[in-house]
Coordinates of C-alpha atoms in Angstrom, one line a residue:
M1 CA 25.5 -24.2 -7.3
A2 CA 25.1 -20.4 -6.2
A3 CA 21.5 -19.5 -6.4
D4 CA 22.5 -16.9 -9.1
Q5 CA 24.2 -19.6 -11.5
R6 CA 20.7 -21.3 -11.9
G7 CA 19.1 -20.7 -14.8
K8 CA 15.7 -19.2 -14.6
A9 CA 13.7 -22.6 -15.4
E10 CA 15.7 -24.4 -12.8
T11 CA 14.7 -21.9 -10.1
L12 CA 11.0 -21.9 -11.0
A13 CA 10.9 -25.7 -10.8
L14 CA 12.5 -25.7 -7.4
R15 CA 10.2 -22.9 -5.9
R16 CA 7.1 -24.8 -7.4
R17 CA 8.3 -27.8 -5.7
L18 CA 9.3 -26.6 -2.2
I19 CA 7.5 -23.2 -1.6
G20 CA 3.9 -23.2 -1.0
S21 CA 1.8 -22.3 -4.3
S22 CA -0.3 -19.9 -2.2
C23 CA 3.0 -17.7 -2.4
R24 CA 2.4 -16.0 -5.8
L25 CA 4.7 -14.5 -8.1
F26 CA 4.3 -11.4 -9.9
F27 CA 3.6 -12.4 -13.8
P28 CA 3.1 -16.3 -12.9
E29 CA 2.9 -17.0 -16.8
D30 CA 6.4 -15.5 -17.2
P31 CA 8.3 -15.1 -13.8
V32 CA 11.0 -12.4 -13.7
K33 CA 14.2 -13.8 -11.8
I34 CA 15.6 -10.7 -9.9
T35 CA 19.2 -11.0 -8.6
R36 CA 20.1 -7.5 -7.6
G37 CA 18.6 -4.0 -6.8
Q38 CA 20.2 -0.6 -6.9
G39 CA 17.7 2.8 -6.3
Q40 CA 14.6 2.2 -8.4
Y41 CA 15.8 -0.6 -10.7
M42 CA 16.1 -4.2 -10.5
Y43 CA 18.1 -6.6 -12.5
D44 CA 17.4 -10.1 -13.9
E45 CA 19.7 -12.9 -14.1
Q46 CA 20.8 -12.1 -17.5
G47 CA 21.4 -8.2 -16.1
A48 CA 18.5 -6.8 -17.8
E49 CA 17.5 -3.7 -16.0
Y50 CA 13.6 -3.1 -14.9
L51 CA 12.3 0.1 -13.7
D52 CA 10.5 -0.6 -10.5
C53 CA 7.2 1.4 -10.1
I54 CA 5.7 -0.6 -7.2
N55 CA 8.4 -1.3 -4.6
N56 CA 7.3 1.0 -1.6
V57 CA 9.1 -1.6 0.8
A58 CA 12.8 -0.3 -0.7
H59 CA 11.5 3.3 0.3
V60 CA 14.7 4.9 -0.2
G61 CA 15.9 2.7 -3.0
H62 CA 16.9 -1.1 -3.5
C63 CA 20.3 -1.5 -1.2
H64 CA 20.8 1.9 -0.2
P65 CA 24.5 2.4 1.0
V66 CA 23.6 4.4 3.9
V67 CA 21.1 1.9 5.1
V68 CA 23.3 -1.2 4.2
Q69 CA 26.3 0.2 5.9
A70 CA 24.2 1.1 9.1
A71 CA 23.3 -2.8 9.1
H72 CA 26.4 -4.1 8.5
E73 CA 28.3 -1.8 11.3
Q74 CA 25.8 -2.7 14.1
N75 CA 26.1 -6.2 13.1
Q76 CA 29.6 -6.4 13.6
V77 CA 29.3 -5.2 17.2
L78 CA 26.1 -6.0 18.6
N79 CA 22.7 -7.5 17.9
T80 CA 20.6 -8.5 20.7
N81 CA 16.7 -8.1 22.3
S82 CA 15.6 -4.9 23.7
R83 CA 15.7 -6.0 27.6
Y84 CA 19.3 -4.6 27.7
L85 CA 19.9 -1.0 27.4
H86 CA 20.8 0.4 24.3
D87 CA 21.0 3.8 22.7
N88 CA 19.6 2.6 19.5
I89 CA 16.2 2.0 20.6
V90 CA 15.6 5.2 22.4
N91 CA 17.5 7.6 19.8
Y92 CA 15.2 5.8 17.3
A93 CA 11.7 6.4 19.4
R94 CA 13.0 10.0 20.0
R95 CA 13.5 10.7 16.2
L96 CA 10.0 9.0 15.1
A97 CA 8.2 11.1 17.8
E98 CA 9.9 14.4 16.0
T99 CA 7.4 13.4 13.0
L100 CA 4.5 12.4 15.0
P101 CA 2.1 14.9 17.1
E102 CA 3.0 15.2 20.5
Q103 CA 0.2 13.1 21.9
L104 CA 1.9 9.8 20.2
C105 CA 5.0 9.6 22.2
V106 CA 5.1 5.9 23.0
F107 CA 6.5 3.2 21.0
Y108 CA 6.7 -0.4 20.5
F109 CA 8.8 -1.9 17.9
L110 CA 8.1 -5.3 16.0
N111 CA 9.0 -7.1 12.7
S112 CA 6.2 -6.6 10.6
G113 CA 3.0 -4.6 9.5
S114 CA 1.0 -7.6 10.4
E115 CA 2.7 -7.8 14.0
A116 CA 1.8 -4.0 14.5
N117 CA -1.8 -4.1 13.4
D118 CA -2.3 -7.2 15.8
L119 CA -0.7 -5.3 18.7
A120 CA -3.0 -2.0 17.9
L121 CA -6.1 -4.3 17.9
R122 CA -4.7 -5.7 21.4
L123 CA -4.1 -2.0 22.4
A124 CA -7.7 -0.8 21.6
R125 CA -9.4 -3.6 23.2
Q126 CA -7.6 -3.5 26.4
Y127 CA -7.8 0.5 26.6
T128 CA -11.9 0.4 25.7
G129 CA -12.8 -2.7 27.4
H130 CA -14.4 -3.5 24.3
Q131 CA -14.1 -6.2 21.3
D132 CA -16.0 -5.0 18.3
V133 CA -13.8 -3.4 15.2
V134 CA -15.3 -1.3 12.3
V135 CA -13.3 -1.3 8.9
L136 CA -13.4 -0.2 5.6
D137 CA -14.7 -2.4 2.8
H138 CA -12.3 -4.0 0.8
A139 CA -9.7 -3.2 3.3
Y140 CA -6.4 -5.4 4.1
H141 CA -4.7 -4.8 7.3
G142 CA -2.1 -8.2 7.4
H143 CA -1.9 -11.9 7.3
L144 CA -2.4 -12.9 10.9
S145 CA -5.7 -14.5 11.8
S146 CA -6.6 -11.6 14.0
L147 CA -6.2 -9.3 11.0
I148 CA -7.6 -11.4 8.3
D149 CA -10.8 -11.2 10.5
I150 CA -10.8 -7.5 9.9
S151 CA -9.6 -7.5 6.4
P152 CA -12.7 -8.1 3.8
Y153 CA -10.1 -8.2 0.9
K154 CA -9.3 -11.4 2.6
F155 CA -12.4 -12.8 4.8
R156 CA -15.0 -12.9 2.2
N157 CA -13.0 -15.4 0.5
L158 CA -12.6 -17.5 3.5
E159 CA -15.1 -17.8 6.5
G160 CA -17.0 -14.7 6.2
Q161 CA -17.4 -11.9 8.4
K162 CA -17.4 -12.1 12.1
E163 CA -20.1 -10.8 14.2
W164 CA -17.6 -8.5 16.3
V165 CA -16.6 -7.0 12.6
H166 CA -18.9 -4.1 11.3
V167 CA -18.2 -3.2 7.7
A168 CA -18.5 0.6 6.5
P169 CA -18.3 1.9 2.9
L170 CA -15.1 2.6 1.2
P171 CA -14.8 6.7 0.8
D172 CA -14.2 6.4 -3.0
I173 CA -15.6 9.3 -4.5
Y174 CA -14.9 7.9 -8.0
R175 CA -16.8 4.6 -7.6
G176 CA -18.7 4.8 -4.0
P177 CA -22.3 6.1 -3.9
Y178 CA -20.9 9.7 -2.8
R179 CA -19.1 10.7 -6.2
E180 CA -17.0 13.9 -7.1
D181 CA -20.2 15.9 -8.0
H182 CA -21.6 15.5 -4.2
P183 CA -21.6 18.7 -2.3
N184 CA -19.9 17.1 1.0
P185 CA -18.9 13.4 0.4
A186 CA -16.5 13.8 4.0
E187 CA -19.5 13.8 5.9
A188 CA -21.7 11.6 3.7
Y189 CA -19.0 8.9 4.1
A190 CA -18.9 9.8 7.6
S191 CA -22.4 9.3 8.2
D192 CA -22.2 6.0 6.7
V193 CA -19.9 4.9 9.4
K194 CA -22.0 6.3 12.1
H195 CA -25.0 4.2 10.8
V196 CA -22.7 1.1 11.0
I197 CA -21.9 2.2 14.5
D198 CA -25.6 2.5 15.4
S199 CA -26.5 -0.6 13.9
A200 CA -24.1 -2.4 15.6
Q201 CA -25.0 -0.8 19.2
E202 CA -28.7 -1.8 18.5
R203 CA -27.5 -5.1 18.6
G204 CA -25.6 -4.8 21.9
R205 CA -22.1 -4.6 20.2
K206 CA -19.7 -2.2 21.9
I207 CA -16.8 -0.5 19.6
A208 CA -13.4 -0.9 20.5
A209 CA -11.7 1.0 17.4
F210 CA -11.9 2.1 13.6
F211 CA -9.2 0.9 11.6
V212 CA -8.2 2.6 8.5
E213 CA -5.1 2.9 6.1
S214 CA -4.7 6.4 5.7
L215 CA -5.1 5.8 1.9
P216 CA -6.4 2.8 1.2
S217 CA -4.3 0.7 -1.1
V218 CA -5.7 -2.6 -1.9
G219 CA -9.3 -1.0 -2.1
G220 CA -8.1 1.1 -5.3
Q221 CA -5.3 3.6 -4.7
I222 CA -8.3 5.8 -2.6
I223 CA -7.7 9.3 -1.2
P224 CA -10.5 9.8 1.2
P225 CA -12.1 13.1 0.9
A226 CA -10.7 15.9 3.3
G227 CA -12.4 16.3 6.6
Y228 CA -13.8 12.2 6.5
F229 CA -11.5 11.4 9.5
P230 CA -12.1 13.7 11.8
R231 CA -15.7 13.5 11.4
V232 CA -15.2 9.7 11.7
A233 CA -13.2 10.1 14.9
E234 CA -16.0 12.0 16.5
H235 CA -18.7 9.1 15.8
I236 CA -16.1 6.3 16.9
R237 CA -14.8 8.3 20.2
G238 CA -18.5 8.9 21.0
A239 CA -19.1 5.3 20.8
G240 CA -16.2 4.8 23.3
G241 CA -14.1 3.3 20.6
I242 CA -10.3 4.6 19.4
F243 CA -9.0 5.7 15.8
V244 CA -6.2 3.5 14.4
V245 CA -4.5 4.7 11.5
D246 CA -2.6 2.2 9.3
E247 CA 0.5 3.8 7.8
I248 CA 2.1 0.5 6.6
Q249 CA 1.9 1.3 2.9
V250 CA 1.9 5.2 2.8
G251 CA 3.9 6.6 5.7
F252 CA 7.7 8.1 5.7
G253 CA 6.8 11.0 3.3
R254 CA 5.7 9.2 0.3
V255 CA 2.8 11.6 -0.1
G256 CA 5.0 14.6 -0.2
K257 CA 3.0 17.3 1.6
H258 CA 3.3 15.8 5.0
F259 CA 5.5 12.9 6.4
W260 CA 2.2 10.9 7.3
A261 CA -0.6 10.3 5.1
F262 CA -3.1 11.0 8.2
Q263 CA -1.8 14.5 8.2
L264 CA -3.7 15.4 5.0
Q265 CA -6.9 15.0 6.9
G266 CA -6.2 18.3 8.6
E267 CA -3.4 19.7 11.3
N268 CA -6.0 19.2 14.5
F269 CA -6.6 15.8 13.4
V270 CA -4.7 13.2 15.8
P271 CA -5.4 9.3 15.7
D272 CA -5.1 7.2 18.9
I273 CA -2.6 4.8 17.4
V274 CA -0.4 4.8 14.3
T275 CA 1.1 1.5 12.9
M276 CA 4.1 1.2 10.5
G277 CA 5.9 -1.3 8.3
K278 CA 7.0 -2.1 4.8
P279 CA 9.1 1.6 4.2
I280 CA 10.2 2.1 7.9
G281 CA 13.2 -0.4 7.5
N282 CA 13.8 -0.3 4.0
G283 CA 13.5 -4.1 3.3
H284 CA 15.0 -5.1 7.3
P285 CA 12.0 -6.6 9.0
L286 CA 11.1 -3.8 11.1
A287 CA 7.8 -2.4 12.5
C288 CA 6.2 0.1 14.8
V289 CA 3.4 1.1 17.2
A290 CA 3.0 5.0 18.3
T291 CA 0.1 5.7 20.7
T292 CA -0.7 7.9 23.6
Q293 CA 0.2 7.6 27.4
A294 CA -3.3 7.0 28.1
V295 CA -3.5 4.0 25.8
A296 CA -0.1 2.5 26.9
R297 CA -1.0 3.1 30.3
A298 CA -4.0 1.1 30.1
F299 CA -1.8 -1.9 28.2
E300 CA 0.6 -2.0 30.9
A301 CA -2.3 -2.3 33.6
T302 CA -2.9 -5.6 32.5
G303 CA 0.5 -6.7 34.2
V304 CA 1.1 -8.8 31.1
E305 CA 5.0 -8.1 29.7
Y306 CA 5.0 -7.5 25.9
F307 CA 8.1 -8.8 24.5
N308 CA 9.1 -9.2 20.8
T309 CA 12.5 -11.1 20.3
F310 CA 13.7 -9.1 17.4
G311 CA 11.7 -6.2 17.4
G312 CA 13.8 -3.0 18.6
S313 CA 17.0 -4.9 18.1
P314 CA 20.0 -2.5 18.1
V315 CA 20.3 -3.8 14.3
S316 CA 16.8 -2.9 13.3
C317 CA 16.9 0.4 15.0
A318 CA 20.3 1.5 13.3
V319 CA 18.4 0.7 10.0
G320 CA 15.4 2.9 11.0
L321 CA 17.6 5.9 11.9
A322 CA 19.4 5.4 8.6
V323 CA 16.2 5.5 6.5
L324 CA 15.2 8.9 8.4
E325 CA 18.5 10.1 8.0
V326 CA 18.6 9.2 3.9
L327 CA 14.9 10.7 3.5
E328 CA 16.2 14.1 5.4
K329 CA 19.5 14.2 3.7
E330 CA 18.3 13.3 0.1
Q331 CA 15.1 15.5 0.6
L332 CA 12.8 12.9 -0.5
Q333 CA 9.6 14.2 1.1
A334 CA 10.2 17.1 -1.2
H335 CA 11.0 15.0 -4.0
A336 CA 8.3 12.9 -4.0
A337 CA 5.7 15.9 -4.2
H338 CA 7.7 17.2 -7.3
V339 CA 8.1 14.0 -9.2
G340 CA 4.5 12.9 -7.9
S341 CA 3.1 16.0 -9.3
F342 CA 4.9 15.9 -12.7
L343 CA 3.6 12.3 -13.0
M344 CA 0.0 12.9 -12.4
E345 CA 0.1 15.7 -14.7
L346 CA 1.4 13.4 -17.7
L347 CA -1.2 10.9 -16.6
R348 CA -4.1 13.0 -16.6
Q349 CA -2.7 14.1 -20.3
Q350 CA -3.0 10.5 -21.0
K351 CA -6.8 10.5 -19.8
A352 CA -7.9 13.1 -22.1
K353 CA -6.1 11.0 -25.0
H354 CA -7.3 7.4 -24.0
P355 CA -11.0 6.8 -23.2
I356 CA -10.0 3.7 -21.2
I357 CA -8.5 6.0 -18.3
G358 CA -11.3 6.8 -16.2
D359 CA -9.7 8.7 -13.4
V360 CA -6.0 9.5 -12.6
R361 CA -5.9 9.9 -8.6
G362 CA -3.3 10.4 -6.0
I363 CA -0.5 12.6 -4.0
G364 CA 2.9 12.4 -4.0
L365 CA 4.2 9.2 -5.2
F366 CA 0.8 7.4 -4.3
I367 CA -0.9 7.2 -7.6
G368 CA -3.7 5.1 -9.3
V369 CA -5.0 5.1 -12.4
D370 CA -8.1 3.7 -13.1
L371 CA -8.9 1.6 -16.3
I372 CA -13.0 1.4 -17.4
K373 CA -14.8 -0.3 -20.2
D374 CA -17.1 2.8 -20.7
E375 CA -17.2 6.1 -18.9
A376 CA -21.1 5.8 -18.6
T377 CA -20.7 2.6 -16.0
R378 CA -17.5 2.8 -14.9
K379 CA -17.0 -0.9 -15.3
P380 CA -13.4 -2.0 -14.3
A381 CA -11.4 -2.7 -17.4
T382 CA -9.7 -6.1 -15.6
E383 CA -8.4 -7.9 -18.7
E384 CA -7.1 -4.6 -20.4
A385 CA -5.3 -3.7 -17.1
D386 CA -3.7 -7.2 -16.8
Y387 CA -2.7 -6.9 -20.8
L388 CA -1.1 -3.6 -20.0
V389 CA 0.8 -4.5 -17.0
S390 CA 2.2 -7.5 -19.1
R391 CA 3.0 -5.2 -21.9
L392 CA 4.8 -3.1 -19.6
K393 CA 6.8 -6.1 -18.0
E394 CA 7.9 -6.8 -21.7
N395 CA 9.2 -3.3 -22.0
Y396 CA 11.3 -3.8 -18.4
I397 CA 8.8 -1.8 -16.7
L398 CA 7.5 -3.3 -13.4
L399 CA 3.7 -2.0 -12.7
S400 CA 0.8 -3.7 -10.7
T401 CA -2.8 -3.7 -10.4
D402 CA -5.2 -3.4 -7.6
G403 CA -8.6 -2.7 -6.5
P404 CA -11.8 -4.8 -5.9
G405 CA -12.0 -5.1 -10.0
R406 CA -7.9 -5.5 -10.3
N407 CA -8.2 -2.6 -12.7
I408 CA -6.2 0.0 -11.0
L409 CA -2.7 0.4 -12.1
K410 CA -0.6 1.2 -9.0
F411 CA 2.3 3.7 -8.7
K412 CA 4.0 3.2 -5.4
P413 CA 8.0 3.3 -6.2
P414 CA 11.0 4.1 -4.5
M415 CA 11.1 7.5 -3.5
C416 CA 14.2 8.0 -5.6
F417 CA 11.9 7.7 -8.9
S418 CA 12.7 10.4 -11.1
L419 CA 11.3 12.8 -13.6
D420 CA 12.7 10.8 -16.5
D421 CA 11.4 7.5 -14.9
A422 CA 8.1 9.1 -15.0
R423 CA 8.6 10.3 -18.6
R424 CA 9.6 6.6 -19.6
V425 CA 6.9 5.0 -17.9
V426 CA 4.0 7.4 -19.3
A427 CA 5.3 7.3 -22.8
M428 CA 5.4 3.5 -22.7
L429 CA 1.7 3.4 -21.3
D430 CA 0.7 5.9 -24.3
A431 CA 2.5 3.5 -26.8
V432 CA 0.8 0.3 -25.5
L433 CA -2.8 2.1 -24.9
T434 CA -2.5 3.5 -28.7
D435 CA -1.8 0.0 -29.9
M436 CA -4.8 -1.4 -27.8
E437 CA -7.1 1.0 -29.2
K438 CA -6.0 0.1 -32.9
V439 CA -6.6 -3.5 -32.1
L440 CA -9.8 -3.1 -30.3
S441 CA -10.9 -0.8 -33.4
S442 CA -10.0 -3.4 -36.0
C443 CA -12.0 -6.3 -33.7
A444 CA -15.1 -4.0 -33.8
T445 CA -14.7 -3.6 -37.8
L446 CA -14.6 -7.2 -38.1
R447 CA -17.5 -7.8 -35.9
L448 CA -19.7 -5.4 -38.1
Q449 CA -18.9 -7.4 -41.3
P450 CA -22.1 -9.2 -42.7
H451 CA -20.0 -12.4 -42.3
P452 CA -17.1 -11.9 -39.9
P453 CA -14.3 -14.2 -39.3
K454 CA -14.9 -17.3 -37.2
D455 CA -11.4 -16.9 -35.0
V456 CA -12.3 -13.3 -34.1
G457 CA -12.6 -13.9 -30.3
P458 CA -12.9 -11.3 -27.2
C459 CA -10.9 -8.1 -28.2
V460 CA -8.5 -8.5 -25.5
C461 CA -7.5 -11.8 -26.6
A462 CA -7.0 -10.7 -29.8
L463 CA -4.5 -8.2 -28.6
D464 CA -0.9 -8.4 -30.4
R465 CA 1.5 -9.2 -27.5
E466 CA 4.6 -8.3 -29.5
Q467 CA 6.8 -5.8 -28.0
T468 CA 6.3 -2.3 -28.3

């Protein structure tokens, strides 16, 4: 029987039997079976259309015909490893170089963002001769063992922090120690990194690198204050380390104003290494590390060959070139700026209307909506966020949560996400929040009665789950 002919229940039963349970599904209580995608939409086995607000891998849209055709045509001619001369790999490297500062001119191609960050770690250690890494709290840089070690989001649930890993505060001006009313949060958060470095050096540790997502995603859709990266770079380089930016979630024009999110930190800031993944191949397994000649030469001086069986293959590079072509011809970077600004304005209007929305932050099509229990404490509204996502799914809108409190609604849709899509999402968000507020108000009224009903449980649990 073809997979798309199975009922959802049968597919779910097979998955539970054959796939590791740690490979989790979205909406585990009622998962969606997706059989087709096109643009910013996904379709289940019954043909129902879902608006995809979170799939930043399908960067230029699910199954974009130009990307699909490029892979198909190259697959019919040749697909082999990069030990043979082929034009695709050099053409692609040249096109990527045109988007980056001129110092970042050496490229290594791989299959995944995790592989890219692992290679970046090796490059940094070889170049500096040091071992230690500074990372931000709540960071996630990949699933390899080396990257779990530098991902507080993961290692705090496992064996804990290694002695060569040093964690600095997340530069979150909504929840962190230096907030929106601080006169210079960039300098304050950068000073915290300096304190972390100094403390490590006092113990005889030597810093190889500072790893940072240009816009921390798992940490809660964070926008670091402008000027933070340049000041941190001064501290890191002063300690003999290098600066690595992880663009795996947010690169390739998503921020609208620039092609790369690190460019939000100023035109004079240039990292030593940039890692890329996810959107780079629009769903094809492709990743890249870009670095300087100096870092690359130090790596080559080991005499150990770097080889990746599938990285830089003719098909992968054809796909990468096609993604860049679509971004340019369809002007998706400018589109992200326009639609993202429109969506942010609609969400800010909802913030003024619904007290549960504590903060709306973002740039381009990278946006977070921070849900809170109350304004004074900014306590994360975790249960409410989970309920809201569930209700949106019932109304054929796919959204998810992130952040340490799992209370941040994250918007990272395909770049073809439209103004009408923005209106639709926010209208449904408004409807669900309005419904939630009515139920919460009813719960509060019942609790104030002299003899409240015994079956009135937690307010969120009492919310009516009927479709809006």
